Short mmCIF file of C-alpha atoms in Angstrom, two decimals:
data_model
loop_
_atom_site.label_atom_id
_atom_site.label_comp_id
_atom_site.label_asym_id
_atom_site.label_seq_id
_atom_site.Cartn_x
_atom_site.Cartn_y
_atom_site.Cartn_z
CA MET A 307 0.00 0.00 0.00
CA ILE A 308 1.14 3.56 -0.59
CA SER A 309 2.23 5.54 2.46
CA LEU A 310 0.62 8.94 3.04
CA GLU A 311 3.20 10.28 5.51
CA ARG A 312 4.03 13.90 4.67
CA ASN A 313 7.57 15.12 4.17
CA PHE A 314 7.44 18.72 5.34
CA GLY A 315 11.10 19.28 4.45
CA ALA A 316 10.45 18.43 0.80
CA GLU A 317 7.35 20.63 0.76
CA LEU A 318 9.35 23.58 2.18
CA ASP A 319 12.05 23.06 -0.46
CA ASP A 320 9.40 23.15 -3.20
CA LEU A 321 7.87 26.30 -1.70
CA LYS A 322 11.27 28.03 -1.54
CA ALA A 323 11.94 27.19 -5.19
CA GLN A 324 8.57 28.65 -6.21
CA LEU A 325 9.22 31.84 -4.20
CA ASN A 326 12.65 32.25 -5.79
CA GLU A 327 11.13 31.88 -9.26
CA LEU A 328 8.44 34.44 -8.41
CA GLN A 329 11.07 36.85 -7.07
CA GLN A 330 13.05 36.60 -10.32
CA LEU A 331 9.94 37.27 -12.41
CA VAL A 332 9.03 40.32 -10.33
CA HIS A 333 12.59 41.64 -10.49
CA SER A 334 12.78 41.29 -14.28
CA PHE A 335 9.38 42.93 -14.71
CA ILE A 336 10.25 45.91 -12.51
CA HIS A 337 13.48 46.57 -14.34
CA ALA A 338 12.10 46.32 -17.87
CA PRO A 339 13.02 49.57 -19.75
CA GLU A 340 9.55 49.90 -21.24
CA ARG A 341 8.01 49.73 -17.81
CA GLN A 342 10.36 52.33 -16.37
CA GLU A 343 9.52 54.73 -19.22
CA ALA A 344 5.76 54.23 -18.80
CA LEU A 345 5.83 54.58 -15.04
CA SER A 346 7.84 57.81 -15.28
CA SER A 347 4.87 59.51 -16.97
CA LYS A 348 2.14 58.01 -14.79
CA SER A 349 2.35 55.98 -11.60
CA LEU A 350 -0.16 54.24 -9.43
CA THR A 351 -0.06 54.20 -5.65
CA ILE A 352 -1.70 51.14 -4.16
CA PRO A 353 -3.11 51.95 -0.71
CA ASN A 354 -1.99 49.88 2.23
CA ARG A 355 -4.42 47.76 4.24
CA ALA A 356 -5.13 50.47 6.80
CA GLU A 357 -5.92 53.04 4.09
CA GLN A 358 -8.19 50.58 2.31
CA HIS A 359 -10.15 49.89 5.46
CA SER A 360 -10.56 53.57 6.26
CA GLU A 361 -11.48 54.79 2.77
CA ASP A 362 -13.10 51.76 1.11
CA ARG A 363 -14.46 49.82 4.05
CA ASP A 364 -17.35 48.34 2.08
CA ASP A 365 -15.72 48.14 -1.35
CA SER A 366 -13.01 46.17 -3.09
CA VAL A 367 -10.86 47.15 -6.03
CA VAL A 368 -9.11 45.47 -8.92
CA PHE A 369 -5.66 46.69 -9.97
CA PHE A 370 -4.36 45.61 -13.37
CA SER A 371 -1.80 46.46 -16.00
CA GLY A 372 0.00 44.64 -18.77
CA GLN A 373 1.99 44.68 -21.95
CA TYR A 374 1.94 42.78 -25.23
CA ARG A 375 5.10 42.32 -27.23
CA GLY A 376 4.73 40.97 -30.76
CA GLU A 377 7.17 40.76 -33.64
CA ARG A 378 6.06 44.11 -35.08
CA HIS A 379 4.27 45.87 -32.22
CA HIS A 380 4.59 46.47 -28.51
CA TYR A 381 1.58 47.68 -26.50
CA TRP A 382 1.67 48.94 -22.93
CA ARG A 383 -1.27 49.64 -20.62
CA GLU A 384 -0.48 51.83 -17.64
CA PRO A 385 -1.81 50.62 -14.27
CA GLN A 386 -5.59 50.81 -13.98
CA VAL A 387 -8.03 50.63 -11.08
CA ARG A 388 -11.63 49.38 -11.16
CA ARG A 389 -13.91 49.29 -8.15
CA SER A 390 -15.91 46.08 -7.89
CA SER A 391 -19.03 48.13 -7.11
CA ASP A 392 -18.58 49.98 -10.43
CA LEU A 393 -18.02 46.72 -12.30
CA SER A 394 -21.24 45.31 -10.87
CA LYS A 395 -23.13 48.33 -12.23
CA MET A 396 -21.90 47.90 -15.82
CA ASP A 397 -24.57 47.73 -18.52
CA SER A 398 -25.37 44.03 -18.80
CA ASP A 399 -26.99 44.53 -22.20
CA LYS A 400 -23.81 46.02 -23.66
CA ILE A 401 -21.64 43.38 -22.02
CA SER A 402 -23.80 40.62 -23.48
CA ARG A 403 -23.49 42.18 -26.97
CA ILE A 404 -19.72 42.21 -26.68
CA LEU A 405 -19.55 38.65 -25.42
CA SER A 406 -22.05 37.45 -28.04
CA ALA A 407 -19.85 38.97 -30.74
CA LEU A 408 -16.98 36.90 -29.34
CA GLY A 409 -19.01 33.85 -28.35
CA HIS A 410 -18.38 31.96 -31.57
CA LYS A 411 -15.49 29.64 -32.31
CA GLN A 412 -14.85 30.92 -35.84
CA ARG A 413 -14.87 34.55 -34.71
CA LEU A 414 -12.33 33.75 -32.02
CA ASP A 415 -10.24 31.91 -34.61
CA ILE A 416 -10.44 35.00 -36.86
CA LEU A 417 -9.26 37.28 -34.06
CA LYS A 418 -6.43 34.94 -33.14
CA SER A 419 -5.34 34.68 -36.77
CA VAL A 420 -5.34 38.40 -37.56
CA GLY A 421 -3.82 39.03 -34.13
CA ALA A 422 -0.78 37.09 -35.27
CA GLU A 423 -0.58 39.01 -38.57
CA PRO A 424 -2.89 41.16 -40.77
CA LEU A 425 -4.77 39.01 -43.29
CA THR A 426 -7.06 39.56 -46.26
CA GLY A 427 -10.47 37.94 -46.35
CA ALA A 428 -9.23 35.33 -48.82
CA GLU A 429 -6.24 34.54 -46.59
CA ILE A 430 -8.55 34.11 -43.57
CA VAL A 431 -10.79 31.74 -45.51
CA ASP A 432 -7.79 29.71 -46.63
CA ARG A 433 -6.13 29.62 -43.21
CA LEU A 434 -9.29 28.64 -41.34
CA GLN A 435 -10.55 26.39 -44.14
CA MET A 436 -13.91 28.15 -44.18
CA GLY A 437 -14.80 27.18 -47.74
CA THR A 438 -16.13 30.50 -49.10
CA THR A 439 -15.79 34.20 -48.37
CA GLY A 440 -19.58 34.32 -48.03
CA GLN A 441 -19.33 32.27 -44.86
CA LEU A 442 -16.70 34.70 -43.57
CA TYR A 443 -18.73 37.86 -44.27
CA HIS A 444 -21.27 37.36 -41.48
CA HIS A 445 -18.53 37.00 -38.85
CA LEU A 446 -16.50 39.93 -40.18
CA LYS A 447 -19.58 42.16 -40.08
CA ALA A 448 -20.13 41.36 -36.38
CA LEU A 449 -16.48 41.92 -35.46
CA LEU A 450 -16.20 45.14 -37.46
CA GLY A 451 -19.40 46.43 -35.88
CA ALA A 452 -18.03 45.72 -32.41
CA ASP A 453 -14.81 47.61 -33.27
CA LEU A 454 -12.81 44.45 -32.72
CA LEU A 455 -11.55 44.46 -36.31
CA VAL A 456 -10.54 47.15 -38.81
CA GLN A 457 -9.69 46.92 -42.50
CA GLU A 458 -6.76 48.81 -43.97
CA GLU A 459 -8.79 49.79 -47.04
CA ARG A 460 -11.53 48.24 -49.12
CA GLY A 461 -10.25 44.83 -50.14
CA GLY A 462 -7.24 45.26 -47.86
CA LYS A 463 -6.08 43.30 -44.84
CA TYR A 464 -7.94 42.97 -41.56
CA MET A 465 -6.31 43.60 -38.21
CA ILE A 466 -7.19 44.23 -34.57
CA PRO A 467 -7.28 47.97 -33.70
CA SER A 468 -4.25 48.86 -31.58
CA HIS A 469 -6.40 50.10 -28.69
CA ARG A 470 -8.22 46.74 -28.61
CA VAL A 471 -5.18 44.45 -28.58
CA LEU A 472 -4.46 44.52 -24.85
CA PRO A 473 -8.11 44.32 -23.72
CA LEU A 474 -8.53 41.24 -25.90
CA MET A 475 -5.34 39.76 -24.48
CA PHE A 476 -6.68 40.46 -20.96
CA LEU A 477 -9.91 38.71 -21.93
CA PHE A 478 -8.09 35.68 -23.32
CA ALA A 479 -5.84 35.57 -20.23
CA ALA A 480 -8.90 35.67 -17.95
CA ALA A 481 -10.55 32.93 -20.02
CA SER A 482 -7.44 30.77 -19.68
CA GLU A 483 -7.79 30.98 -15.89
CA ILE A 484 -11.29 29.49 -16.02
CA LEU A 485 -10.86 27.33 -19.11
CA ASP A 486 -11.21 24.14 -17.09
CA THR A 487 -14.81 25.03 -16.21
CA SER A 488 -15.80 23.51 -19.56
CA ASP A 489 -14.62 20.16 -18.20
CA TYR A 490 -16.77 20.62 -15.11
CA ILE A 491 -19.84 21.35 -17.23
CA GLU A 492 -19.33 18.03 -19.03
CA LEU A 493 -18.87 16.24 -15.68
CA THR A 494 -22.15 17.71 -14.44
CA GLU A 495 -23.88 16.62 -17.64
CA ALA A 496 -22.56 13.10 -17.09
CA ARG A 497 -24.23 13.06 -13.68
CA SER A 498 -27.55 14.30 -15.05
CA GLN A 499 -27.37 11.83 -17.94
CA ALA A 500 -26.07 8.84 -16.00
CA GLY A 501 -28.31 6.50 -17.98
CA ASP A 502 -26.20 7.06 -21.08
CA PHE A 503 -23.35 5.31 -19.25
CA LEU A 504 -25.15 2.94 -16.86
CA GLY A 505 -28.17 1.78 -18.85
CA ASP A 506 -31.83 2.74 -18.94
CA SER A 507 -32.93 1.41 -15.53
CA PRO A 508 -31.88 3.73 -12.65
CA GLU A 509 -32.89 1.15 -10.05
CA GLN A 510 -30.37 -1.24 -11.62
CA TYR A 511 -27.38 1.11 -11.92
CA ASP A 512 -24.40 -1.06 -11.00
CA VAL A 513 -21.53 0.43 -8.94
CA HIS A 514 -19.32 -2.47 -9.98
CA LEU A 515 -19.10 -0.98 -13.47
CA LEU A 516 -17.15 1.95 -11.97
CA LEU A 517 -14.74 -0.48 -10.33
CA GLN A 518 -14.33 -2.41 -13.58
CA SER A 519 -13.39 0.83 -15.37
CA VAL A 520 -10.66 1.55 -12.82
CA LEU A 521 -9.43 -2.06 -13.02
CA GLU A 522 -9.39 -1.85 -16.81
CA ASN A 523 -6.76 0.86 -16.53
CA CYS A 524 -4.70 -1.33 -14.17
CA ILE A 525 -4.96 -4.13 -16.74
CA ALA A 526 -3.79 -1.77 -19.49
CA GLU A 527 -0.74 -0.93 -17.35
CA HIS A 528 -0.17 -4.66 -16.79
CA ARG A 529 -0.36 -5.40 -20.52
CA ALA A 530 2.23 -2.67 -21.07
CA GLY A 531 4.55 -4.58 -18.73
CA TYR A 532 4.55 -2.23 -15.73
CA CYS A 533 1.91 -3.50 -13.29
CA SER A 534 2.08 -6.89 -11.54
CA GLN A 535 -0.02 -6.35 -8.42
CA VAL A 536 -3.38 -4.75 -7.61
CA THR A 537 -4.92 -4.38 -4.16
CA ILE A 538 -8.64 -3.72 -3.72
CA VAL A 539 -9.90 -2.52 -0.32
CA LEU A 540 -13.62 -2.28 0.44
CA HIS A 541 -14.28 0.27 3.20
CA GLN A 542 -17.13 0.39 5.69
CA ASP A 543 -18.33 3.79 4.45
CA GLY A 544 -19.10 2.33 1.03
CA SER A 545 -15.96 3.63 -0.69
CA ILE A 546 -13.41 1.39 -2.37
CA THR A 547 -9.66 1.70 -3.01
CA VAL A 548 -7.81 0.30 -6.01
CA ALA A 549 -4.02 0.47 -5.71
CA ASP A 550 -1.54 -0.80 -8.28
CA ASN A 551 2.25 -0.90 -8.57
CA GLY A 552 2.40 0.49 -12.09
CA ARG A 553 4.28 3.57 -13.24
CA GLY A 554 1.85 6.02 -11.64
CA ILE A 555 -0.22 8.50 -13.63
CA PRO A 556 2.08 11.26 -14.99
CA VAL A 557 1.96 14.43 -12.89
CA HIS A 558 3.61 16.94 -15.23
CA ALA A 559 1.67 19.90 -16.63
CA LEU A 560 0.30 19.55 -20.15
CA SER A 561 2.17 21.55 -22.77
CA ASP A 562 -0.79 23.78 -23.66
CA SER A 563 -2.13 24.52 -20.16
CA LYS A 564 -1.36 24.62 -16.44
CA LYS A 565 -3.47 21.50 -15.91
CA THR A 566 -1.55 18.39 -14.88
CA ARG A 567 -1.91 15.19 -16.83
CA VAL A 568 -3.43 13.42 -13.84
CA GLN A 569 -6.18 16.06 -13.63
CA ALA A 570 -6.79 15.68 -17.36
CA VAL A 571 -7.08 11.90 -16.94
CA LEU A 572 -9.68 12.39 -14.21
CA THR A 573 -11.75 15.24 -15.70
CA GLU A 574 -11.59 15.38 -19.51
CA MET A 575 -14.67 13.50 -20.69
CA ARG A 576 -13.85 13.56 -24.41
CA SER A 577 -10.20 12.56 -24.14
CA SER A 578 -8.86 9.06 -24.70
CA LEU A 579 -6.46 9.18 -21.76
CA SER A 580 -8.10 6.24 -19.96
CA ALA A 581 -9.63 2.90 -20.86
CA SER A 582 -13.38 2.41 -20.59
CA VAL A 583 -16.00 -0.31 -20.15
CA GLN A 584 -19.45 -0.57 -21.68
CA ALA A 585 -22.55 -1.16 -19.59
CA PRO A 586 -25.41 -3.32 -20.89
CA HIS A 587 -27.83 -0.95 -22.64
CA GLY A 588 -25.39 1.94 -22.10
CA THR A 589 -24.69 4.13 -25.10
CA LYS A 590 -21.41 5.63 -23.87
CA GLY A 591 -18.30 4.06 -22.37
CA ILE A 592 -17.48 4.42 -18.67
CA SER A 593 -14.01 5.97 -18.45
CA ILE A 594 -12.13 7.33 -15.43
CA PRO A 595 -13.68 10.84 -15.77
CA VAL A 596 -17.13 9.17 -15.69
CA VAL A 597 -16.15 7.27 -12.54
CA ASN A 598 -15.05 10.58 -11.05
CA ALA A 599 -18.24 12.38 -12.08
CA LEU A 600 -20.52 9.66 -10.68
CA SER A 601 -18.64 9.50 -7.37
CA GLN A 602 -19.54 11.52 -4.32
CA SER A 603 -15.81 11.80 -3.63
CA LEU A 604 -12.59 10.54 -5.18
CA SER A 605 -8.98 10.82 -4.08
CA VAL A 606 -5.99 9.80 -6.15
CA VAL A 607 -2.53 9.15 -4.69
CA ILE A 608 0.39 8.72 -7.08
CA SER A 609 3.92 7.53 -6.34
CA ARG A 610 6.53 8.33 -8.98
CA GLU A 611 9.73 10.31 -9.46
CA GLY A 612 10.63 9.77 -5.79
CA LYS A 613 7.57 11.63 -4.51
CA ILE A 614 3.99 10.98 -3.45
CA PHE A 615 1.27 13.20 -4.90
CA ARG A 616 -2.40 13.55 -3.99
CA GLN A 617 -5.48 15.30 -5.38
CA ASP A 618 -9.09 15.19 -4.18
CA PHE A 619 -12.33 15.55 -6.15
CA LYS A 620 -16.03 15.94 -5.38
CA HIS A 621 -18.55 14.98 -8.07
CA GLY A 622 -15.57 15.11 -10.45
CA ILE A 623 -14.54 18.68 -9.60
CA PRO A 624 -11.04 19.21 -8.13
CA GLN A 625 -11.09 20.36 -4.52
CA ASN A 626 -7.39 21.25 -4.47
CA VAL A 627 -4.35 21.30 -6.71
CA LEU A 628 -2.08 18.30 -7.05
CA MET A 629 -0.14 18.27 -3.76
CA THR A 630 3.20 16.72 -2.85
CA VAL A 631 2.49 14.79 0.36
CA GLY A 632 5.58 12.65 0.83
CA GLN A 633 8.49 10.76 -0.65
CA SER A 634 8.71 7.19 -1.92
CA GLU A 635 10.96 5.11 -4.10
CA GLU A 636 7.96 3.01 -5.12
CA THR A 637 5.69 3.71 -8.07
CA GLY A 638 1.98 3.24 -8.52
CA THR A 639 -1.48 4.73 -8.40
CA SER A 640 -4.05 4.42 -5.62
CA MET A 641 -7.60 5.60 -6.29
CA THR A 642 -10.26 5.74 -3.56
CA PHE A 643 -13.80 6.61 -4.60
CA ARG A 644 -17.28 6.48 -3.13
CA PRO A 645 -20.09 6.05 -5.68
CA ASP A 646 -22.73 8.73 -5.22
CA PRO A 647 -25.68 7.27 -3.21
CA ASN A 648 -27.98 9.72 -5.00
CA ILE A 649 -27.25 7.83 -8.24
CA PHE A 650 -26.66 4.26 -7.04
CA SER A 651 -29.25 2.57 -4.85
CA ALA A 652 -26.94 -0.32 -3.89
CA GLY A 653 -23.27 -0.51 -2.97
CA PHE A 654 -20.44 -2.96 -3.56
CA ARG A 655 -20.96 -6.65 -2.77
CA LEU A 656 -18.11 -8.99 -1.81
CA VAL A 657 -19.51 -11.84 -3.89
CA LYS A 658 -19.60 -9.66 -7.01
CA LEU A 659 -16.09 -8.36 -6.32
CA GLU A 660 -14.78 -11.91 -6.06
CA GLU A 661 -16.44 -12.78 -9.38
CA ILE A 662 -14.80 -9.79 -11.11
CA ILE A 663 -11.39 -10.70 -9.70
CA ALA A 664 -11.77 -14.34 -10.76
CA LEU A 665 -12.53 -13.33 -14.35
CA ILE A 666 -9.54 -10.99 -14.52
CA THR A 667 -7.21 -13.57 -12.97
CA GLU A 668 -8.36 -16.15 -15.49
CA SER A 669 -7.48 -13.82 -18.37
CA TYR A 670 -4.31 -12.40 -16.78
CA PRO A 671 -2.83 -15.11 -14.50
CA GLU A 672 0.38 -13.14 -13.97
CA LEU A 673 -1.52 -10.18 -12.49
CA SER A 674 -1.93 -10.65 -8.74
CA ILE A 675 -5.15 -9.14 -7.31
CA GLN A 676 -5.74 -9.02 -3.56
CA LEU A 677 -9.14 -8.23 -2.01
CA LEU A 678 -9.33 -6.75 1.50
CA HIS A 679 -12.10 -5.13 3.52
CA ASP A 680 -12.28 -3.09 6.72
#
């Protein structure tokens, strides 16, 4: 079994490294020549805590600034202040018009393309494989009307107005911070459409299908030559633990986001990062994200690279970031989950568990599976 003893020394070392990296970033930003020049003409004084409590006791403020450096242009936005009370009073109708102009995949693709370099209509159609310029016209009209695009001259190239570049970058940056909410929407949909995965009879939803999905991933690791032992522990609270001695789910961040691979494995419904099983009369496969979504709680503990990592979920949604909780020379993944009693009317049964293990052992005699219970 995987030990959960914490190594506070290792955690402090990681924290110090992060603080040093942050200090270097702040230092380089403060000493950038462009920043010095901009701040010489206009500066912003951020009030201390005492001043904020005395002057803005019932209000909060947002401070922001930024710069965009491209191959041909460099934009700087001096520090700005927005009171949250003023933001809450913004015209919702106008905001919705702006967001509706942007709330279309092809329009966002157009903005990203012309943001990289000015393009003619024909070049946009070719780059985005839109088929005809007629299809492009409707989107261009909306973006031009919202002052998010300009055209050099009739028939010329399209580009983003210089005064809109940074606000759009701010918007994209903000969207990147909440990009993972799309995964959570799909997890919630999986819960509300559980029959697609479990069959058409709610009273017969089988929790053992979730276990089989987790075991299928252990089997895949075994077939790859890395897993020889699996331990299953049935707990008194109705939860179950599946621990293997495989490589451990990778913990590094994905190249295109801050999300770790383990979080992607557990939350991305449409990915093919995990194996799946098919329920009788189910129309969709039960993968690890489905197990996570249909569980009241799930915790994953991973041993690899000399460390032990842990992350907790509720109804599929992360409750914390991936944490380093200890050190270990072993490798493997331990997943503890409790099927949601609001979805499943019955829990795990020892007889059924023994049947599942017997079938797996028959097919994979070199994979050792141990069943324990509290």
